[in-house]
PDB file of C-alpha atoms in Angstrom:
ATOM      1  CA  MET A  30     120.521  64.350 -87.862  1.00 46.00           C
ATOM      2  CA  ALA A  31     124.135  65.098 -86.933  1.00 62.00           C
ATOM      3  CA  LEU A  32     126.362  66.718 -89.532  1.00 63.00           C
ATOM      4  CA  LEU A  33     128.445  63.583 -90.178  1.00 62.00           C
ATOM      5  CA  GLY A  34     125.275  61.604 -90.742  1.00 67.00           C
ATOM      6  CA  LYS A  35     124.048  64.181 -93.237  1.00 75.00           C
ATOM      7  CA  ILE A  36     127.358  64.050 -95.087  1.00 79.00           C
ATOM      8  CA  ALA A  37     127.123  60.270 -95.355  1.00 76.00           C
ATOM      9  CA  LYS A  38     123.543  60.505 -96.619  1.00 80.00           C
ATOM     10  CA  SER A  39     124.510  63.035 -99.289  1.00 81.00           C
ATOM     11  CA  LEU A  40     125.958  60.228-101.422  1.00 82.00           C
ATOM     12  CA  ASP A  41     122.622  58.431-101.627  1.00 82.00           C
ATOM     13  CA  PRO A  42     120.956  58.607-105.060  1.00 79.00           C
ATOM     14  CA  ASN A  43     117.829  60.199-103.559  1.00 79.00           C
ATOM     15  CA  SER A  44     119.779  62.928-101.708  1.00 80.00           C
ATOM     16  CA  ASP A  45     118.526  66.484-102.262  1.00 79.00           C
ATOM     17  CA  LEU A  46     122.141  67.711-102.312  1.00 86.00           C
ATOM     18  CA  PRO A  47     123.251  67.275-105.959  1.00 87.00           C
ATOM     19  CA  THR A  48     126.773  66.134-106.734  1.00 88.00           C
ATOM     20  CA  ASP A  49     128.997  68.458-108.747  1.00 88.00           C
ATOM     21  CA  VAL A  50     131.965  66.315-109.787  1.00 91.00           C
ATOM     22  CA  THR A  51     132.170  62.990-111.602  1.00 92.00           C
ATOM     23  CA  PHE A  52     135.132  60.627-111.777  1.00 95.00           C
ATOM     24  CA  PHE A  53     135.303  58.278-114.769  1.00 95.00           C
ATOM     25  CA  PHE A  54     136.964  54.848-114.988  1.00 94.00           C
ATOM     26  CA  LYS A  55     137.482  52.746-118.091  1.00 88.00           C
ATOM     27  CA  GLY A  56     137.148  49.097-117.182  1.00 78.00           C
ATOM     28  CA  GLU A  57     137.147  45.817-119.062  1.00 77.00           C
ATOM     29  CA  ASP A  58     135.722  45.868-122.598  1.00 78.00           C
ATOM     30  CA  ASN A  59     136.062  49.669-122.495  1.00 82.00           C
ATOM     31  CA  ILE A  60     133.021  49.935-120.225  1.00 87.00           C
ATOM     32  CA  VAL A  61     133.073  53.334-118.516  1.00 90.00           C
ATOM     33  CA  LYS A  62     132.071  53.488-114.854  1.00 92.00           C
ATOM     34  CA  GLU A  63     131.698  56.559-112.700  1.00 93.00           C
ATOM     35  CA  VAL A  64     131.769  57.841-109.140  1.00 94.00           C
ATOM     36  CA  LYS A  65     129.968  61.041-108.205  1.00 92.00           C
ATOM     37  CA  ALA A  66     130.814  63.305-105.279  1.00 93.00           C
ATOM     38  CA  HIS A  67     130.806  66.873-103.970  1.00 92.00           C
ATOM     39  CA  LYS A  68     133.811  69.140-104.522  1.00 92.00           C
ATOM     40  CA  LEU A  69     133.469  70.932-101.211  1.00 92.00           C
ATOM     41  CA  ILE A  70     133.354  67.741 -99.132  1.00 92.00           C
ATOM     42  CA  LEU A  71     136.333  66.234-100.926  1.00 94.00           C
ATOM     43  CA  SER A  72     138.275  69.487-100.651  1.00 94.00           C
ATOM     44  CA  MET A  73     137.698  69.617 -96.903  1.00 92.00           C
ATOM     45  CA  ALA A  74     139.175  66.138 -96.609  1.00 93.00           C
ATOM     46  CA  SER A  75     142.119  66.533 -98.973  1.00 95.00           C
ATOM     47  CA  ASP A  76     144.292  69.454-100.031  1.00 93.00           C
ATOM     48  CA  VAL A  77     144.936  67.575-103.265  1.00 93.00           C
ATOM     49  CA  PHE A  78     141.255  67.707-104.153  1.00 93.00           C
ATOM     50  CA  LYS A  79     141.133  71.327-103.024  1.00 92.00           C
ATOM     51  CA  ARG A  80     143.872  72.302-105.473  1.00 90.00           C
ATOM     52  CA  GLU A  81     142.238  70.220-108.182  1.00 90.00           C
ATOM     53  CA  PHE A  82     138.807  71.803-107.836  1.00 90.00           C
ATOM     54  CA  TYR A  83     139.562  75.339-106.673  1.00 88.00           C
ATOM     55  CA  GLY A  84     143.018  75.986-108.099  1.00 82.00           C
ATOM     56  CA  THR A  85     143.955  77.389-111.482  1.00 74.00           C
ATOM     57  CA  MET A  86     142.966  74.171-113.307  1.00 68.00           C
ATOM     58  CA  LYS A  87     139.387  73.681-112.121  1.00 69.00           C
ATOM     59  CA  GLU A  88     137.888  70.324-113.102  1.00 70.00           C
ATOM     60  CA  GLU A  89     134.356  68.974-113.027  1.00 71.00           C
ATOM     61  CA  ASP A  90     134.849  65.699-114.896  1.00 80.00           C
ATOM     62  CA  VAL A  91     137.939  63.731-113.936  1.00 91.00           C
ATOM     63  CA  VAL A  92     139.310  60.605-115.613  1.00 92.00           C
ATOM     64  CA  ILE A  93     141.047  58.270-113.161  1.00 93.00           C
ATOM     65  CA  LYS A  94     143.623  55.942-114.702  1.00 92.00           C
ATOM     66  CA  ASP A  95     145.551  54.695-111.672  1.00 93.00           C
ATOM     67  CA  ALA A  96     142.763  53.072-109.644  1.00 95.00           C
ATOM     68  CA  SER A  97     139.702  50.934-110.192  1.00 94.00           C
ATOM     69  CA  GLN A  98     136.196  52.263-109.690  1.00 95.00           C
ATOM     70  CA  GLN A  99     135.671  49.910-106.712  1.00 95.00           C
ATOM     71  CA  VAL A 100     138.775  51.072-104.854  1.00 96.00           C
ATOM     72  CA  PHE A 101     138.093  54.742-105.575  1.00 97.00           C
ATOM     73  CA  GLN A 102     134.501  54.325-104.395  1.00 95.00           C
ATOM     74  CA  ALA A 103     135.749  52.842-101.121  1.00 95.00           C
ATOM     75  CA  MET A 104     137.965  55.899-100.597  1.00 96.00           C
ATOM     76  CA  ILE A 105     135.049  58.254-101.309  1.00 95.00           C
ATOM     77  CA  GLU A 106     132.813  56.413 -98.852  1.00 92.00           C
ATOM     78  CA  PHE A 107     135.508  56.656 -96.197  1.00 93.00           C
ATOM     79  CA  ILE A 108     135.729  60.423 -96.745  1.00 93.00           C
ATOM     80  CA  TYR A 109     131.955  60.706 -96.446  1.00 90.00           C
ATOM     81  CA  ASN A 110     131.996  58.837 -93.150  1.00 85.00           C
ATOM     82  CA  LYS A 111     129.955  55.977 -94.531  1.00 82.00           C
ATOM     83  CA  ARG A 112     130.454  52.780 -92.576  1.00 72.00           C
ATOM     84  CA  THR A 113     133.435  51.161 -94.243  1.00 73.00           C
ATOM     85  CA  ALA A 114     134.666  47.859 -92.769  1.00 84.00           C
ATOM     86  CA  LEU A 115     138.251  48.038 -94.007  1.00 89.00           C
ATOM     87  CA  GLY A 116     139.033  44.659 -92.505  1.00 87.00           C
ATOM     88  CA  ASP A 117     136.597  42.989 -94.910  1.00 90.00           C
ATOM     89  CA  PHE A 118     138.689  43.919 -97.944  1.00 94.00           C
ATOM     90  CA  GLU A 119     141.386  41.639 -99.322  1.00 95.00           C
ATOM     91  CA  LEU A 120     144.986  42.684 -98.796  1.00 96.00           C
ATOM     92  CA  SER A 121     145.510  43.467-102.485  1.00 96.00           C
ATOM     93  CA  PHE A 122     142.470  45.756-102.384  1.00 97.00           C
ATOM     94  CA  LEU A 123     143.819  47.481 -99.275  1.00 97.00           C
ATOM     95  CA  ALA A 124     147.161  47.997-100.986  1.00 97.00           C
ATOM     96  CA  SER A 125     145.419  49.843-103.826  1.00 97.00           C
ATOM     97  CA  LEU A 126     143.362  51.819-101.333  1.00 97.00           C
ATOM     98  CA  TYR A 127     146.510  52.743 -99.399  1.00 97.00           C
ATOM     99  CA  TYR A 128     148.015  54.082-102.618  1.00 97.00           C
ATOM    100  CA  LEU A 129     145.035  56.421-103.003  1.00 97.00           C
ATOM    101  CA  ALA A 130     145.254  57.445 -99.348  1.00 96.00           C
ATOM    102  CA  GLU A 131     148.860  58.508 -99.908  1.00 97.00           C
ATOM    103  CA  LYS A 132     148.055  60.222-103.192  1.00 96.00           C
ATOM    104  CA  TYR A 133     145.309  62.343-101.621  1.00 96.00           C
ATOM    105  CA  TYR A 134     146.983  62.801 -98.218  1.00 95.00           C
ATOM    106  CA  LEU A 135     144.302  60.947 -96.241  1.00 95.00           C
ATOM    107  CA  GLU A 136     146.163  60.104 -93.041  1.00 93.00           C
ATOM    108  CA  ASP A 137     143.128  58.685 -91.230  1.00 92.00           C
ATOM    109  CA  LEU A 138     142.530  56.222 -94.045  1.00 94.00           C
ATOM    110  CA  LYS A 139     146.184  55.163 -94.046  1.00 95.00           C
ATOM    111  CA  GLU A 140     146.091  54.555 -90.298  1.00 93.00           C
ATOM    112  CA  GLY A 141     142.824  52.649 -90.602  1.00 92.00           C
ATOM    113  CA  ILE A 142     144.270  50.352 -93.258  1.00 94.00           C
ATOM    114  CA  LEU A 143     147.427  49.672 -91.242  1.00 94.00           C
ATOM    115  CA  ALA A 144     145.323  48.812 -88.195  1.00 92.00           C
ATOM    116  CA  THR A 145     143.506  46.055 -90.110  1.00 93.00           C
ATOM    117  CA  ILE A 146     146.597  44.173 -91.294  1.00 93.00           C
ATOM    118  CA  PRO A 147     147.024  42.077 -88.099  1.00 89.00           C
ATOM    119  CA  GLU A 148     143.358  41.067 -88.389  1.00 87.00           C
ATOM    120  CA  HIS A 149     143.896  39.279 -91.702  1.00 91.00           C
ATOM    121  CA  GLU A 150     144.614  35.561 -91.590  1.00 90.00           C
ATOM    122  CA  VAL A 151     148.029  34.456 -92.773  1.00 90.00           C
ATOM    123  CA  ASN A 152     148.461  30.725 -93.292  1.00 89.00           C
ATOM    124  CA  ASN A 153     150.492  28.110 -95.148  1.00 84.00           C
ATOM    125  CA  GLU A 154     148.649  28.831 -98.371  1.00 86.00           C
ATOM    126  CA  ASN A 155     149.068  32.608 -98.547  1.00 90.00           C
ATOM    127  CA  VAL A 156     152.137  33.533 -96.502  1.00 90.00           C
ATOM    128  CA  LEU A 157     154.359  33.879 -99.583  1.00 89.00           C
ATOM    129  CA  ASP A 158     151.653  35.845-101.399  1.00 92.00           C
ATOM    130  CA  VAL A 159     151.502  38.278 -98.475  1.00 95.00           C
ATOM    131  CA  ALA A 160     155.280  38.721 -98.551  1.00 93.00           C
ATOM    132  CA  ILE A 161     155.304  39.185-102.327  1.00 93.00           C
ATOM    133  CA  LEU A 162     152.605  41.843-102.026  1.00 96.00           C
ATOM    134  CA  ALA A 163     154.727  43.560 -99.377  1.00 95.00           C
ATOM    135  CA  GLU A 164     157.644  43.649-101.804  1.00 95.00           C
ATOM    136  CA  GLU A 165     155.497  44.892-104.692  1.00 95.00           C
ATOM    137  CA  ILE A 166     154.415  47.924-102.652  1.00 96.00           C
ATOM    138  CA  ILE A 167     157.844  48.562-101.142  1.00 95.00           C
ATOM    139  CA  LEU A 168     157.521  52.277-101.963  1.00 95.00           C
ATOM    140  CA  HIS A 169     154.623  52.458 -99.498  1.00 96.00           C
ATOM    141  CA  GLU A 170     156.926  51.601 -96.629  1.00 95.00           C
ATOM    142  CA  PRO A 171     154.525  51.545 -93.640  1.00 95.00           C
ATOM    143  CA  LEU A 172     152.123  49.132 -95.349  1.00 97.00           C
ATOM    144  CA  SER A 173     154.949  47.044 -96.799  1.00 96.00           C
ATOM    145  CA  ASP A 174     156.518  46.715 -93.344  1.00 94.00           C
ATOM    146  CA  ALA A 175     153.171  45.750 -91.810  1.00 95.00           C
ATOM    147  CA  LEU A 176     152.666  43.002 -94.389  1.00 96.00           C
ATOM    148  CA  TYR A 177     156.178  41.651 -93.876  1.00 93.00           C
ATOM    149  CA  VAL A 178     155.578  41.592 -90.124  1.00 93.00           C
ATOM    150  CA  ALA A 179     152.292  39.717 -90.636  1.00 93.00           C
ATOM    151  CA  ALA A 180     153.996  37.096 -92.810  1.00 91.00           C
ATOM    152  CA  ALA A 181     157.026  36.776 -90.529  1.00 89.00           C
ATOM    153  CA  SER A 182     154.838  36.535 -87.423  1.00 88.00           C
ATOM    154  CA  PHE A 183     153.011  33.577 -88.944  1.00 86.00           C
ATOM    155  CA  LEU A 184     156.271  31.796 -89.743  1.00 82.00           C
ATOM    156  CA  LYS A 185     157.651  32.462 -86.273  1.00 82.00           C
ATOM    157  CA  SER A 186     154.495  31.117 -84.655  1.00 79.00           C
ATOM    158  CA  ALA A 187     154.159  28.122 -86.991  1.00 76.00           C
ATOM    159  CA  PHE A 188     157.765  26.998 -86.539  1.00 71.00           C
ATOM    160  CA  ASN A 189     158.382  28.114 -82.960  1.00 68.00           C
ATOM    161  CA  GLY A 190     160.870  30.737 -84.047  1.00 57.00           C
ATOM    162  CA  LYS A 191     163.175  28.183 -85.725  1.00 64.00           C
ATOM    163  CA  LEU A 192     164.599  29.901 -88.803  1.00 60.00           C
ATOM    164  CA  GLU A 193     165.797  26.678 -90.446  1.00 66.00           C
ATOM    165  CA  LYS A 194     162.266  25.203 -90.419  1.00 64.00           C
ATOM    166  CA  ALA A 195     160.855  28.386 -91.895  1.00 64.00           C
ATOM    167  CA  VAL A 196     163.469  28.224 -94.660  1.00 66.00           C
ATOM    168  CA  ASP A 197     162.630  24.579 -95.391  1.00 65.00           C
ATOM    169  CA  PHE A 198     158.944  25.457 -95.625  1.00 67.00           C
ATOM    170  CA  CYS A 199     159.510  28.323 -98.041  1.00 64.00           C
ATOM    171  CA  VAL A 200     161.939  26.523-100.352  1.00 63.00           C
ATOM    172  CA  GLU A 201     159.378  23.766-100.890  1.00 64.00           C
ATOM    173  CA  ASN A 202     157.558  26.269-103.083  1.00 64.00           C
ATOM    174  CA  GLU A 203     158.647  27.345-106.554  1.00 60.00           C
ATOM    175  CA  SER A 204     162.079  28.929-106.297  1.00 67.00           C
ATOM    176  CA  THR A 205     162.457  32.291-108.024  1.00 75.00           C
ATOM    177  CA  GLU A 206     164.572  35.353-107.463  1.00 78.00           C
ATOM    178  CA  LEU A 207     161.551  37.143-106.017  1.00 80.00           C
ATOM    179  CA  HIS A 208     160.836  34.259-103.633  1.00 78.00           C
ATOM    180  CA  GLY A 209     164.435  34.350-102.478  1.00 78.00           C
ATOM    181  CA  LEU A 210     164.240  38.077-101.821  1.00 86.00           C
ATOM    182  CA  VAL A 211     161.002  37.945 -99.804  1.00 85.00           C
ATOM    183  CA  LEU A 212     162.228  34.890 -97.890  1.00 82.00           C
ATOM    184  CA  PHE A 213     165.376  36.767 -96.871  1.00 80.00           C
ATOM    185  CA  LYS A 214     163.302  39.746 -95.721  1.00 87.00           C
ATOM    186  CA  MET A 215     160.842  37.558 -93.811  1.00 84.00           C
ATOM    187  CA  LEU A 216     163.663  35.811 -91.980  1.00 80.00           C
ATOM    188  CA  ALA A 217     165.271  39.138 -91.139  1.00 81.00           C
ATOM    189  CA  THR A 218     161.919  40.372 -89.834  1.00 86.00           C
ATOM    190  CA  MET A 219     161.421  37.190 -87.807  1.00 79.00           C
ATOM    191  CA  LYS A 220     164.606  37.896 -85.868  1.00 77.00           C
ATOM    192  CA  ASN A 221     163.199  41.241 -84.738  1.00 80.00           C
ATOM    193  CA  ILE A 222     159.823  39.899 -83.602  1.00 77.00           C
ATOM    194  CA  PRO A 223     159.836  39.106 -79.879  1.00 71.00           C
ATOM    195  CA  VAL A 224     158.797  35.594 -78.921  1.00 64.00           C
ATOM    196  CA  PRO A 225     155.524  35.720 -76.943  1.00 62.00           C
ATOM    197  CA  ASN A 226     155.793  34.415 -73.403  1.00 69.00           C
ATOM    198  CA  LEU A 227     154.551  30.832 -73.242  1.00 73.00           C
ATOM    199  CA  CYS A 228     152.364  30.222 -70.215  1.00 79.00           C
ATOM    200  CA  GLU A 229     154.097  27.677 -68.009  1.00 79.00           C
ATOM    201  CA  ASN A 230     150.773  26.313 -66.801  1.00 79.00           C
ATOM    202  CA  CYS A 231     148.550  25.885 -69.882  1.00 81.00           C
ATOM    203  CA  LYS A 232     151.499  25.783 -72.335  1.00 76.00           C
ATOM    204  CA  GLN A 233     149.684  28.178 -74.677  1.00 74.00           C
ATOM    205  CA  THR A 234     150.186  31.633 -76.167  1.00 67.00           C
ATOM    206  CA  PRO A 235     148.107  33.587 -75.415  1.00 66.00           C
ATOM    207  CA  CYS A 236     147.432  32.208 -71.943  1.00 76.00           C
ATOM    208  CA  LEU A 237     144.170  30.275 -71.430  1.00 77.00           C
ATOM    209  CA  ASN A 238     143.619  31.499 -67.879  1.00 81.00           C
ATOM    210  CA  GLY A 239     139.897  31.189 -67.076  1.00 79.00           C
ATOM    211  CA  LYS A 240     139.157  29.235 -70.260  1.00 77.00           C
ATOM    212  CA  ALA A 241     137.359  25.894 -70.134  1.00 76.00           C
ATOM    213  CA  LEU A 242     139.329  22.668 -70.518  1.00 72.00           C
ATOM    214  CA  THR A 243     138.666  20.635 -73.635  1.00 74.00           C
ATOM    215  CA  ALA A 244     140.036  17.398 -75.025  1.00 67.00           C
ATOM    216  CA  GLN A 245     142.137  19.500 -77.393  1.00 68.00           C
ATOM    217  CA  ASN A 246     143.775  21.875 -74.880  1.00 75.00           C
ATOM    218  CA  PHE A 247     144.103  19.463 -71.931  1.00 76.00           C
ATOM    219  CA  VAL A 248     147.584  19.611 -70.348  1.00 79.00           C
ATOM    220  CA  PRO A 249     148.561  16.897 -67.829  1.00 79.00           C
ATOM    221  CA  GLY A 250     149.708  18.485 -64.589  1.00 78.00           C
ATOM    222  CA  ALA A 251     148.232  21.918 -65.309  1.00 81.00           C
ATOM    223  CA  GLU A 252     146.684  23.781 -62.398  1.00 83.00           C
ATOM    224  CA  VAL A 253     142.929  24.083 -62.826  1.00 80.00           C
ATOM    225  CA  ALA A 254     139.898  25.285 -60.896  1.00 79.00           C
ATOM    226  CA  PRO A 255     136.213  24.316 -60.973  1.00 76.00           C
ATOM    227  CA  ARG A 256     133.961  26.497 -63.119  1.00 68.00           C
ATOM    228  CA  ASP A 257     130.699  25.410 -61.451  1.00 58.00           C
ATOM    229  CA  PRO A 258     131.030  22.440 -59.074  1.00 52.00           C
ATOM    230  CA  ARG A 259     127.256  22.293 -58.672  1.00 51.00           C
ATOM    231  CA  GLY A 260     126.930  21.070 -62.255  1.00 50.00           C
ATOM    232  CA  ILE A 261     129.100  17.969 -61.860  1.00 48.00           C
ATOM    233  CA  SER A 262     127.303  14.655 -62.124  1.00 45.00           C
ATOM    234  CA  ARG A 263     128.411  11.028 -62.020  1.00 41.00           C
ATOM    235  CA  THR A 264     127.392  10.567 -65.660  1.00 38.00           C
ATOM    236  CA  ASP A 265     130.031  13.017 -66.989  1.00 40.00           C
ATOM    237  CA  THR A 266     133.232  11.777 -68.573  1.00 40.00           C
ATOM    238  CA  LEU A 267     135.903  12.360 -65.954  1.00 39.00           C
ATOM    239  CA  VAL A 268     139.441  13.363 -66.839  1.00 46.00           C
ATOM    240  CA  GLY A 269     141.979  14.208 -64.194  1.00 47.00           C
ATOM    241  CA  LEU A 270     145.252  16.052 -64.369  1.00 45.00           C
ATOM    242  CA  ASP A 271     147.069  12.897 -65.395  1.00 46.00           C
ATOM    243  CA  GLY A 272     144.341  11.015 -67.255  1.00 47.00           C
ATOM    244  CA  PRO A 273     140.971   9.321 -66.582  1.00 46.00           C
ATOM    245  CA  GLY A 274     139.956   9.067 -62.974  1.00 43.00           C
ATOM    246  CA  THR A 275     137.022   8.820 -60.601  1.00 41.00           C
ATOM    247  CA  LEU A 276     134.670  11.461 -59.273  1.00 38.00           C
ATOM    248  CA  SER A 277     136.237  11.268 -55.847  1.00 38.00           C
ATOM    249  CA  ASN A 278     139.559  12.483 -57.256  1.00 40.00           C
ATOM    250  CA  TYR A 279     138.736  14.572 -60.309  1.00 44.00           C
ATOM    251  CA  TYR A 280     136.270  17.094 -61.605  1.00 45.00           C
ATOM    252  CA  ALA A 281     134.401  16.496 -64.865  1.00 56.00           C
ATOM    253  CA  LEU A 282     136.469  17.905 -67.718  1.00 59.00           C
ATOM    254  CA  ARG A 283     133.869  20.347 -68.977  1.00 58.00           C
ATOM    255  CA  TYR A 284     133.469  21.890 -65.527  1.00 67.00           C
ATOM    256  CA  LEU A 285     137.127  22.819 -65.175  1.00 76.00           C
ATOM    257  CA  MET A 286     139.014  25.896 -66.271  1.00 79.00           C
ATOM    258  CA  PHE A 287     142.687  26.770 -66.381  1.00 79.00           C
ATOM    259  CA  LYS A 288     144.020  28.628 -63.366  1.00 82.00           C
ATOM    260  CA  CYS A 289     147.096  30.459 -64.575  1.00 81.00           C
ATOM    261  CA  PHE A 290     148.967  33.424 -63.166  1.00 68.00           C
ATOM    262  CA  TYR A 291     150.682  34.789 -66.276  1.00 48.00           C
TER     263      TYR A 291
END
C-alpha cells in the first residue's frame, strides 16, 4: 500500500499504529467528545502543531474551544488524506473549517474550500444568507470575497445584470442595518462581474451548441442540425423553426440539436 494510503488507514480504530494525542470538545449538555491523531503526522502538515507538540510546551491532551468536534474531525481527515468531499459540506460548515485551515496554516485545505464555493447553489431563498455569512467572516477575506461573488453572481444572472431589480428583490426581505450593508456590497460586486456572452443563436448562457432541442429551450429561428436523421418517423411530433410543421419541411424536435458557433 502506498504511503498516503497507509497514513489514511492509520486513523481507523483497528490500526496497529496507536494514536498519541487526543483533542477534547465540550458539546451540548456538557458531553465531552474527542478526536484522536498522531503528533508526527499533524506536525508534518502544520508548523502550528509542530510547535505545540515538540516545542517548549509539549501537550498530549488538548482542549479545543473554538471549533466543534465535527469540523475539527473534517480537518484531521483532510490532513490524513482521507477522501473528504468538501463540496458536500454546508457553507457555514466550510466557513468554520476555513477558520481552522488559517489557524493551522493549511494552505491546501484553504484552496480546496475556496474551489468548492462556486459549486454551491445560490437561489432566491438563501442569497441573503450567503451574503450575511460573507460579512460575518469578513476577517477571512478570500472566503468572504468568494461568498460575496457567489451571491452577486446569482443576482446578476437572475435579474440580467439590472441593479434596480436586484435592489427591489432584496428590499422585499426584512430590512436591517446588516441587510443594507450586505446589499450594498453585493451590488458593488455585481458591477465588477463580467456579463457572460449570450449566444446569439440559442439565446442561452452557457451556449447549448450540440445539445438536443426540447420544448423548454426551443428558439424560433435558431440554426439547428439533425442529431440522427435515420431515427425520424412520421409518428413523431414535428416542430419547425417557426412552429409546428410537416415532415417534408421540418425534422422531429427530439432529433434536432443546436448548431451554434460561439
